[in-house]
mmCIF file of C-alpha atoms in Angstrom:
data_model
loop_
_atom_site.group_PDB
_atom_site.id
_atom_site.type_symbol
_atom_site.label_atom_id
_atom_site.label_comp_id
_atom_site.label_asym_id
_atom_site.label_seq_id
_atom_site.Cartn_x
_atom_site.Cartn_y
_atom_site.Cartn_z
ATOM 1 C CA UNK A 1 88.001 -38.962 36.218
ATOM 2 C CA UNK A 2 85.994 -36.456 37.904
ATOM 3 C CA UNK A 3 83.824 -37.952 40.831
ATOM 4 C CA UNK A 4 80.047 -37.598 39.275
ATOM 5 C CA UNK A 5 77.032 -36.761 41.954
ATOM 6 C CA UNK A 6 73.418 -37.808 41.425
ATOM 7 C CA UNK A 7 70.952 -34.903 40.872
ATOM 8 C CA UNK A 8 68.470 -33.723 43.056
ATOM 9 C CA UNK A 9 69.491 -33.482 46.569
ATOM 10 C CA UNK A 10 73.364 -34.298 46.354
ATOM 11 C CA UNK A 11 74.120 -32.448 42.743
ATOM 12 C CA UNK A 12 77.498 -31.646 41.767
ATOM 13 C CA UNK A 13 76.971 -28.044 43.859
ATOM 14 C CA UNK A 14 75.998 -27.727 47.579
ATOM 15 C CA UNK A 15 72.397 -26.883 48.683
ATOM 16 C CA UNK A 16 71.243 -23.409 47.978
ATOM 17 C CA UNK A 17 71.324 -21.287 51.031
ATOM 18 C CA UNK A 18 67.140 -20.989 51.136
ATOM 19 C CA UNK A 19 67.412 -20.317 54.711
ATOM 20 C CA UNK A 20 70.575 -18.221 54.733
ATOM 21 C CA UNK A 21 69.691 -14.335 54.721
ATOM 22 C CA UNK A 22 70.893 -12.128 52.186
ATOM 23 C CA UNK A 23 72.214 -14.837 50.272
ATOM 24 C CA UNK A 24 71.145 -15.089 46.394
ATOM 25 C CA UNK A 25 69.674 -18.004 44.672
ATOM 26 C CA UNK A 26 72.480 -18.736 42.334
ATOM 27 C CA UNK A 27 75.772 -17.257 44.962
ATOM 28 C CA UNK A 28 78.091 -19.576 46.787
ATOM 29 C CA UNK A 29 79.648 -18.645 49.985
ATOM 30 C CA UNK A 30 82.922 -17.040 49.382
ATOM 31 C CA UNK A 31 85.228 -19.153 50.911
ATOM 32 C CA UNK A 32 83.490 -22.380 49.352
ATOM 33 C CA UNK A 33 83.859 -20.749 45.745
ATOM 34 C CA UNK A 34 86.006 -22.631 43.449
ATOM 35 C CA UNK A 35 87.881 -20.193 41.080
ATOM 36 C CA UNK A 36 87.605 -21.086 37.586
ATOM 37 C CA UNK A 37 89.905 -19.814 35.023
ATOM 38 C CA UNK A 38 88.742 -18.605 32.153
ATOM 39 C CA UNK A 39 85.431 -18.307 33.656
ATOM 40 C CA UNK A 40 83.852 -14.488 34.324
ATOM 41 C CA UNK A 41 82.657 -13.342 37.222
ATOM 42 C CA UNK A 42 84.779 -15.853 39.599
ATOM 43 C CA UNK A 43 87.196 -14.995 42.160
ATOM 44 C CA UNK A 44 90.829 -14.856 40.827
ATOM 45 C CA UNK A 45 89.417 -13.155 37.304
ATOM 46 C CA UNK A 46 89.056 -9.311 36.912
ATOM 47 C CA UNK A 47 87.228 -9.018 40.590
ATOM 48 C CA UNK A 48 83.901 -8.840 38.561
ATOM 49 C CA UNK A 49 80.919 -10.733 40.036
ATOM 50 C CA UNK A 50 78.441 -12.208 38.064
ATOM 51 C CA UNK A 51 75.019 -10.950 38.490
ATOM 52 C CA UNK A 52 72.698 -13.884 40.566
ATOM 53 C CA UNK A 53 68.627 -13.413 40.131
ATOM 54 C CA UNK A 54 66.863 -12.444 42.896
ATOM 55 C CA UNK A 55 64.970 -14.827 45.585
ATOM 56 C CA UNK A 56 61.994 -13.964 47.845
ATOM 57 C CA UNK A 57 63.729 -13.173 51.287
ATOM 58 C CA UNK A 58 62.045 -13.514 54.500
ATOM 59 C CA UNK A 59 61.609 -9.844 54.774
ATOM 60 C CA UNK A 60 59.409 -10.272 51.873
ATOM 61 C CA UNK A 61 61.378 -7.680 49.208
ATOM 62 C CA UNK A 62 62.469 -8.678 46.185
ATOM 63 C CA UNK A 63 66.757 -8.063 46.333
ATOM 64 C CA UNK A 64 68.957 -8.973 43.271
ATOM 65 C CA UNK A 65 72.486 -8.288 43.966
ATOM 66 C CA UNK A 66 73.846 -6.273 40.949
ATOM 67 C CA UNK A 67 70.488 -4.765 39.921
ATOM 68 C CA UNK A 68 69.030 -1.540 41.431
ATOM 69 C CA UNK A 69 66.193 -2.112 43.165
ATOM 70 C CA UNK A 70 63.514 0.523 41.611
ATOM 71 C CA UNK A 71 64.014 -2.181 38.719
ATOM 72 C CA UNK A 72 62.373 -5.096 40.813
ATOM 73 C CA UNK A 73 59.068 -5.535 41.293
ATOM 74 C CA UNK A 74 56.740 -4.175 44.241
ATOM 75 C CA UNK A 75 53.866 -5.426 46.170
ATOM 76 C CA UNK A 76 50.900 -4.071 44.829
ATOM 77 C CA UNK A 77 50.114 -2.514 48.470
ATOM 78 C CA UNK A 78 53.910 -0.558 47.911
ATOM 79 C CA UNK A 79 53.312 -0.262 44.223
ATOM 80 C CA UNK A 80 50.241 2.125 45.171
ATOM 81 C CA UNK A 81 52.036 3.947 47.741
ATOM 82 C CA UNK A 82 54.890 5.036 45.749
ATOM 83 C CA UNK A 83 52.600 5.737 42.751
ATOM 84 C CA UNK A 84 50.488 8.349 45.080
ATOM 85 C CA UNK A 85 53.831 10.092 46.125
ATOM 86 C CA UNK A 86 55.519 10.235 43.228
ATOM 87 C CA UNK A 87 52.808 11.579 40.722
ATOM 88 C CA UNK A 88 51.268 14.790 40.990
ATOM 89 C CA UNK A 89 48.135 16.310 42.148
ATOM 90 C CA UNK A 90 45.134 15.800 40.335
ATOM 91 C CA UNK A 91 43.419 18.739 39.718
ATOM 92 C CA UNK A 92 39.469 18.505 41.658
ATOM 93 C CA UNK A 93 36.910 16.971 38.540
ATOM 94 C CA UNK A 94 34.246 20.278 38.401
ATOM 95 C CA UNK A 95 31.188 19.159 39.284
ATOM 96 C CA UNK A 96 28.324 19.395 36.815
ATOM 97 C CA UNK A 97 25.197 21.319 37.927
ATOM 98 C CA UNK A 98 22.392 19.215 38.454
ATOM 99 C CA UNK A 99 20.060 18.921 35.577
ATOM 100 C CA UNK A 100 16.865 20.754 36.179
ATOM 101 C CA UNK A 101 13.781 18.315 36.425
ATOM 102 C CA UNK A 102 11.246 18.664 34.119
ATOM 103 C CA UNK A 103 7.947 19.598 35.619
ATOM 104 C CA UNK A 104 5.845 16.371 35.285
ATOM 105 C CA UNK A 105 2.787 16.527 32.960
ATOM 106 C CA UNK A 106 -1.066 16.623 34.670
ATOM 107 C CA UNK A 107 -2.732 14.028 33.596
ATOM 108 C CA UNK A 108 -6.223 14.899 31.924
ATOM 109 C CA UNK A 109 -9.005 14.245 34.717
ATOM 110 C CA UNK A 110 -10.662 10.960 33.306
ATOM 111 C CA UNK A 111 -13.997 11.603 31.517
ATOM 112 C CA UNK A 112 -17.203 10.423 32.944
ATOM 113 C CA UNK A 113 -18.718 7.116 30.582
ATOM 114 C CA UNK A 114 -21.244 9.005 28.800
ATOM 115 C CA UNK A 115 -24.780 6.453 29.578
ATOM 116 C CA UNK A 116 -25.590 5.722 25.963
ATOM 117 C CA UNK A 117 -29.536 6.833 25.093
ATOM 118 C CA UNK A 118 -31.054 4.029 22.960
ATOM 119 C CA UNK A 119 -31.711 5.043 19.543
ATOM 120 C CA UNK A 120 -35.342 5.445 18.861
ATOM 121 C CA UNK A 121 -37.279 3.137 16.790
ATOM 122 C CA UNK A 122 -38.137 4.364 12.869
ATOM 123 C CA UNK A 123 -40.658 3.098 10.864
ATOM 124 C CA UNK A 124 -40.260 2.367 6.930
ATOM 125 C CA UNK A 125 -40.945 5.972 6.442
ATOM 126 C CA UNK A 126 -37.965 7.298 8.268
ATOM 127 C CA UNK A 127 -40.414 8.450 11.001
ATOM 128 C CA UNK A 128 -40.062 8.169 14.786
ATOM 129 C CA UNK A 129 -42.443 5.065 16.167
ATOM 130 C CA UNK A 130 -44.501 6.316 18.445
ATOM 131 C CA UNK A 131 -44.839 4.616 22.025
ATOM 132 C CA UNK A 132 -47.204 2.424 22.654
ATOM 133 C CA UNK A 133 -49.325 1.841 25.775
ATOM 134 C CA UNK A 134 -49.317 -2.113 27.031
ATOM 135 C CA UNK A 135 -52.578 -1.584 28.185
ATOM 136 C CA UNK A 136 -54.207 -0.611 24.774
ATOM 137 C CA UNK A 137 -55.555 -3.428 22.986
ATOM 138 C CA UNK A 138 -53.815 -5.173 20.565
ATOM 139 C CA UNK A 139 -54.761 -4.455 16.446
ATOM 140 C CA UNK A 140 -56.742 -7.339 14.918
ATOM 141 C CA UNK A 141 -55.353 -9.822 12.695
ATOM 142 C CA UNK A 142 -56.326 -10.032 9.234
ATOM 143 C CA UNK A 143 -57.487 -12.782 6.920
ATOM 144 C CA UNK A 144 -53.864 -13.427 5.658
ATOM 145 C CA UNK A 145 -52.647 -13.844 9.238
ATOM 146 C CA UNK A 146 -55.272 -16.537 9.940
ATOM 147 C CA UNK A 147 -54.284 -18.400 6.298
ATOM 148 C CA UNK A 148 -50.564 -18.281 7.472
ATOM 149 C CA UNK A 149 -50.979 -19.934 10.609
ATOM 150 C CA UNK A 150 -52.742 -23.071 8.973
ATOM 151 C CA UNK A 151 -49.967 -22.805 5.807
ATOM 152 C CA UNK A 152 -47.000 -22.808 8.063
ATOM 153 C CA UNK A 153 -48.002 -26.180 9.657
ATOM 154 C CA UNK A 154 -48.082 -28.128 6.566
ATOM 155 C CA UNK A 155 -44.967 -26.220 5.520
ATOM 156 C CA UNK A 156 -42.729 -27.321 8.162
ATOM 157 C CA UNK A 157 -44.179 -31.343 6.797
ATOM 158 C CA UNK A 158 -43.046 -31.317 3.718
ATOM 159 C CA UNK A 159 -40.073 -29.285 3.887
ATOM 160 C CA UNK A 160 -38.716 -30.322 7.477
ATOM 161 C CA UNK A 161 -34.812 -29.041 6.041
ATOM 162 C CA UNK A 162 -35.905 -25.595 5.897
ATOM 163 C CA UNK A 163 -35.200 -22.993 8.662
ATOM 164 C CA UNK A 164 -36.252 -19.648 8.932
ATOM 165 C CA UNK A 165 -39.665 -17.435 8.702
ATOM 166 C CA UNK A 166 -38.523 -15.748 5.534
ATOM 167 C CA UNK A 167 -39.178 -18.598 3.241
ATOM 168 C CA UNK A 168 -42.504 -19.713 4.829
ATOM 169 C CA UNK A 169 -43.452 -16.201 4.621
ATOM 170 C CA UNK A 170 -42.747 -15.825 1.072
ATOM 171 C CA UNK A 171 -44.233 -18.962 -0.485
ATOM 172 C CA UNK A 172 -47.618 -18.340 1.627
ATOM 173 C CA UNK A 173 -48.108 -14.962 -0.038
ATOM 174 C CA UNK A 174 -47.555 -16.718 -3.042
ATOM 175 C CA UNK A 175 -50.153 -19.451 -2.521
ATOM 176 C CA UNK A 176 -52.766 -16.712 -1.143
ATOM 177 C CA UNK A 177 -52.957 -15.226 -4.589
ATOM 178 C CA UNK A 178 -53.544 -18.145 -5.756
ATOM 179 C CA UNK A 179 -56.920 -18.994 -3.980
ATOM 180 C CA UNK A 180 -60.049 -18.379 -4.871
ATOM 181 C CA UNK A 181 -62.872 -16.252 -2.970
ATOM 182 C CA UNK A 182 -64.502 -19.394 -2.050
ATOM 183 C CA UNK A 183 -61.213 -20.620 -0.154
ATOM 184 C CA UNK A 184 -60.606 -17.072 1.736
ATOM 185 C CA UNK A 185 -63.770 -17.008 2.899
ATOM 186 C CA UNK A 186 -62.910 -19.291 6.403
ATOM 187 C CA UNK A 187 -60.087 -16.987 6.836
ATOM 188 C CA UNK A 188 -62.210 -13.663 6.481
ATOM 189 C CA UNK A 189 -64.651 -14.414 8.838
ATOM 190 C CA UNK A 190 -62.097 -15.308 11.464
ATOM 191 C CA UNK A 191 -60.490 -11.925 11.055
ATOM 192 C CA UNK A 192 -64.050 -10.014 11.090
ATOM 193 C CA UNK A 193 -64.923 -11.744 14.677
ATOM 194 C CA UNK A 194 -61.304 -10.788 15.435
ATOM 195 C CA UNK A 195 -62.200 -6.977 14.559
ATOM 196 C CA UNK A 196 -65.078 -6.913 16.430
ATOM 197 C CA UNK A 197 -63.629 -7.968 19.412
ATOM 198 C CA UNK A 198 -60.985 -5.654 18.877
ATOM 199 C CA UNK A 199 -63.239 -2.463 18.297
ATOM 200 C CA UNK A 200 -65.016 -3.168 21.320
ATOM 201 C CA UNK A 201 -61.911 -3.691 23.605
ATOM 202 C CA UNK A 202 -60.609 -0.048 22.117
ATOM 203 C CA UNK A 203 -64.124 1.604 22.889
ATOM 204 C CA UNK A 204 -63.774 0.549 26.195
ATOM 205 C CA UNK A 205 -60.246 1.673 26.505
ATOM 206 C CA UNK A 206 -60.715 5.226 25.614
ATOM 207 C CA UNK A 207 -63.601 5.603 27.648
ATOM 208 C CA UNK A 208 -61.760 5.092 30.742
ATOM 209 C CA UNK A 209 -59.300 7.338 29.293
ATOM 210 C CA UNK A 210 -56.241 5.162 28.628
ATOM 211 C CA UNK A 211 -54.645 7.014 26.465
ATOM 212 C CA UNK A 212 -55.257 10.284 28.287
ATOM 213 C CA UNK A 213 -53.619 8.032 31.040
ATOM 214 C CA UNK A 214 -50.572 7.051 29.210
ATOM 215 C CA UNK A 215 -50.078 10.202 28.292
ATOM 216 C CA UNK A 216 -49.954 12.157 31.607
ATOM 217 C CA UNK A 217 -47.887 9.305 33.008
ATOM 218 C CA UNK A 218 -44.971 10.209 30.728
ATOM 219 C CA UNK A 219 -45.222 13.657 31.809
ATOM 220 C CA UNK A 220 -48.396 16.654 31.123
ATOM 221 C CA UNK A 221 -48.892 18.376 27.931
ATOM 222 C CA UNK A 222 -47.313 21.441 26.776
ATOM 223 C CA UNK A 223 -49.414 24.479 27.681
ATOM 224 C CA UNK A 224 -50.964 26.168 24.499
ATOM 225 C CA UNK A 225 -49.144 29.689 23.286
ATOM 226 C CA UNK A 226 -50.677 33.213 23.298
ATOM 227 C CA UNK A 227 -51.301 32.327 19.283
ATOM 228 C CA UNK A 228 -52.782 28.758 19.821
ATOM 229 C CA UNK A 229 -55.131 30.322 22.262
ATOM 230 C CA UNK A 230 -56.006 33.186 19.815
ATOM 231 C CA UNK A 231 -56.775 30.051 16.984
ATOM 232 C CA UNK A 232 -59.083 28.324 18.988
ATOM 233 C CA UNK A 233 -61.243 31.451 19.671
ATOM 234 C CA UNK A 234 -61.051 32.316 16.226
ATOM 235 C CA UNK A 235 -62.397 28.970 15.297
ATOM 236 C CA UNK A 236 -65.662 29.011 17.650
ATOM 237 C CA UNK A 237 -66.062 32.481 16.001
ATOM 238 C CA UNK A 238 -66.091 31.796 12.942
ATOM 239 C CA UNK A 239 -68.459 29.085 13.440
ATOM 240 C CA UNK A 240 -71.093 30.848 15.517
ATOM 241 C CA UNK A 241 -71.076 33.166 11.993
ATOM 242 C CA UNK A 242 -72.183 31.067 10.625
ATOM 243 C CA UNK A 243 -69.491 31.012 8.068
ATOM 244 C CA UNK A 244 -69.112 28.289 4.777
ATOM 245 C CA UNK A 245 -66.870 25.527 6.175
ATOM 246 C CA UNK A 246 -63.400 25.237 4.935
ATOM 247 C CA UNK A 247 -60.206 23.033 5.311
ATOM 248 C CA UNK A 248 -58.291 23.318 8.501
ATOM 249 C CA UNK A 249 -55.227 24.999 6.422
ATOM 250 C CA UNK A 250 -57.768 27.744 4.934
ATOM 251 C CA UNK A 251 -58.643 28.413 8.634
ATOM 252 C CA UNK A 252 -55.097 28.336 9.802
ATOM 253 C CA UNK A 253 -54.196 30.932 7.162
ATOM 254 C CA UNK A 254 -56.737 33.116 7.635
ATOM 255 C CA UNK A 255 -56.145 33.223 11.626
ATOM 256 C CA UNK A 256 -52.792 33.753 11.048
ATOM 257 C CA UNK A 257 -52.900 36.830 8.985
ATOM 258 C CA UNK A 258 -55.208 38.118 11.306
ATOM 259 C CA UNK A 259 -52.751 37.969 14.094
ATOM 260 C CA UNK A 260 -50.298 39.545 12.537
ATOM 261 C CA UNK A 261 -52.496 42.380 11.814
ATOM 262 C CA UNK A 262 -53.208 42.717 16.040
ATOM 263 C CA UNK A 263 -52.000 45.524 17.766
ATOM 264 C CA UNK A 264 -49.913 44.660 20.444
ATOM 265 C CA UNK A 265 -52.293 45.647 23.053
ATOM 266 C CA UNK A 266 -55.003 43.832 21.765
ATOM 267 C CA UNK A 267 -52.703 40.745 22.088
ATOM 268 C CA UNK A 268 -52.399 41.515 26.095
ATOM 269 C CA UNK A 269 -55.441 39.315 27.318
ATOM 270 C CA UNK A 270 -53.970 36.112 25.404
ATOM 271 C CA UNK A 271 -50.695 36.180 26.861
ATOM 272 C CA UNK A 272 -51.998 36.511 29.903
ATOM 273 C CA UNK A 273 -53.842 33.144 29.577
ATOM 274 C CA UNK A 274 -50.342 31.708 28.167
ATOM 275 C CA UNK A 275 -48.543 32.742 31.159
ATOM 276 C CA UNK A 276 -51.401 31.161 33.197
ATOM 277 C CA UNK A 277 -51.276 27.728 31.736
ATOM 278 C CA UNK A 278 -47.713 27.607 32.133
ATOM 279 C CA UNK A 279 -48.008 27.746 35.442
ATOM 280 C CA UNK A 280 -50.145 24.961 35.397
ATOM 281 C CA UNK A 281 -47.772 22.937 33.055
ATOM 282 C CA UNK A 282 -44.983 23.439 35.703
ATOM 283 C CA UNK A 283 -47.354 22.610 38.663
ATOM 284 C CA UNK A 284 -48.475 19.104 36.876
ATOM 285 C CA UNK A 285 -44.871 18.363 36.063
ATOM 286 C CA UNK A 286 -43.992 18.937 39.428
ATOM 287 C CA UNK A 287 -46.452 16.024 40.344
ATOM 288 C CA UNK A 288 -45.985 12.059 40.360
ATOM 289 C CA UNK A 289 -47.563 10.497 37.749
ATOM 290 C CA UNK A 290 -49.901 8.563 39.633
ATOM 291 C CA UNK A 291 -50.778 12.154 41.000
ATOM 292 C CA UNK A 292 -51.015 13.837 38.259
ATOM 293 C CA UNK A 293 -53.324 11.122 36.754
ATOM 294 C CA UNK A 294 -55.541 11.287 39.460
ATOM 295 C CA UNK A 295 -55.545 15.390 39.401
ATOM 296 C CA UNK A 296 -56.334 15.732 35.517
ATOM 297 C CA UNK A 297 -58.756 13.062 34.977
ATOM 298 C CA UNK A 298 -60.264 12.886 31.964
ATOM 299 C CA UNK A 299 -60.554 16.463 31.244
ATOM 300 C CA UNK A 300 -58.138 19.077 29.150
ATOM 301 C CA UNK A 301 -55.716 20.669 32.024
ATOM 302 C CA UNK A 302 -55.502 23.848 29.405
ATOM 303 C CA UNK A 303 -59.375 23.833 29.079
ATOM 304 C CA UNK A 304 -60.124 27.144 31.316
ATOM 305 C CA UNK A 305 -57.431 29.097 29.439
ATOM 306 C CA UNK A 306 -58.754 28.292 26.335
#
């Protein structure tokens, strides 16, 4: 019976020669090869050698005896190498011209904020409100004013819930129809001391010309045309005649048909005073207004062209 040898380190064939150069992984020495008949590829057959696989040698190639070595594999350093020599030239990529940059876009120059005018007050009528000087007395209250005062007092009693002017407003109109002379008199009487006082207050105010005041503080008064000037003579004319009186409009017409009628020439002396006052509308508005209110006074700045 044929001697059996345990696996692994003592197996039925010697030890591989690992450190034996240029021997295979799978090749026996020569002279320890058993020959094997019947077997291919062992000494004593047809003198053909079986082909072995190859085994990493120390020089670090891969060798397989039998098989031609372009058919092992390369280190991919040598892999490269060969690759470079053995394939041809690569003809030079042509370089695309550079793309021409768009010239950039200005930006607009940023607008200025526009300061926003307030919009002027109207009245019901559509009409422009005109400005009002806080040194003018105040307008006098009426009877109904008075009556609302006392009626929103006992309003607010007996309906506490309610909040607003526009329904207090409403139902004391409503209850002032309702009274009787006798029981309007207490409120009449307060508004006729009120318009008394009030009357005097404005008398007092125009005499020391506060609203001539007012006026030239906002800026002087346009200076009257060659035609304006022409009016006001015709006016004073006409009533040194002696003439019957009529309406302003009558006048108006009459002086302006006149005018028309007026030789150029004849036109000369009242442009002349036009051109004057002009002068004098640009030398006020040159002025402060405390200046110019001191300079004009109470007189008409326009009166000597006039």
């Amino acid at each position: 019976m044929a001697e059996q040898f345990p696996m692994g380190a003592y197996s039925a064939f010697p030890p591989y020669g690992f450190s034996v150069p240029g021997q295979s992984m799978y090749q026996m020495p020569v002279n320890q090869a058993n020959t094997m008949p019947g077997m291919p590829g062992m000494t004593g057959m047809s003198g053909m050698s079986m082909p072995t696989p190859a085994f990493q040698s120390p020089h670090g190639a891969m060798q397989m005896t039998g098989i031609p070595m372009a058919a092992t594999g390369l280190p991919p350093a040598q892999k490269k190498t060969a690759a470079k020599k053995g394939a041809a030239p690569k003809k030079a990529a042509k370089k695309k011209p550079p793309k021409k940059k768009k010239p950039a876009k200005k930006k607009p120059p940023k607008k200025k904020p526009v300061k926003k005018v307030p919009k002027p007050k109207l009245t019901k009528s559509g009409k422009k409100k005109k400005e009002r000087d806080p040194l003018a007395p105040k307008r006098a209250r009426t009877a109904f004013n008075f009556f609302l005062d006392a009626f929103r007092e006992e309003y607010k009693i007996t309906h506490p819930d309610v909040k607003g002017v526009v329904h207090c407003t409403k139902a004391g109109s409503e209850k002032w129809k309702t009274l009787t002379p006798a029981e309007r008199t207490p409120y009449e009487e307060k508004a006729a001391a009120a318009r008394e006082k009030y009357l005097k207050a404005k008398e007092e105010y125009v005499n020391s010309g506060g609203p001539q005041k007012f006026k030239l503080a906002k800026g002087p008064p346009r200076p009257p045309t060659a035609y304006f000037i022409f009016l006001t003579n015709f006016r004073k004319e006409r009533n040194e005649s002696g003439a019957e009186p009529t309406s302003i409009k009558e006048i108006s017409k009459m002086a302006g048909a006149k005018w028309r009628e007026m030789e150029p020439t004849t036109k000369i002396p009242y442009e002349k005073k036009a051109a004057r006052a002009k002068e004098e509308y640009l030398k006020l508005k040159a002025m402060t207004a405390e200046e110019r209110v001191v300079f004009v006074g109470m007189k008409n700045p326009y009166a000597q062209f006039l």
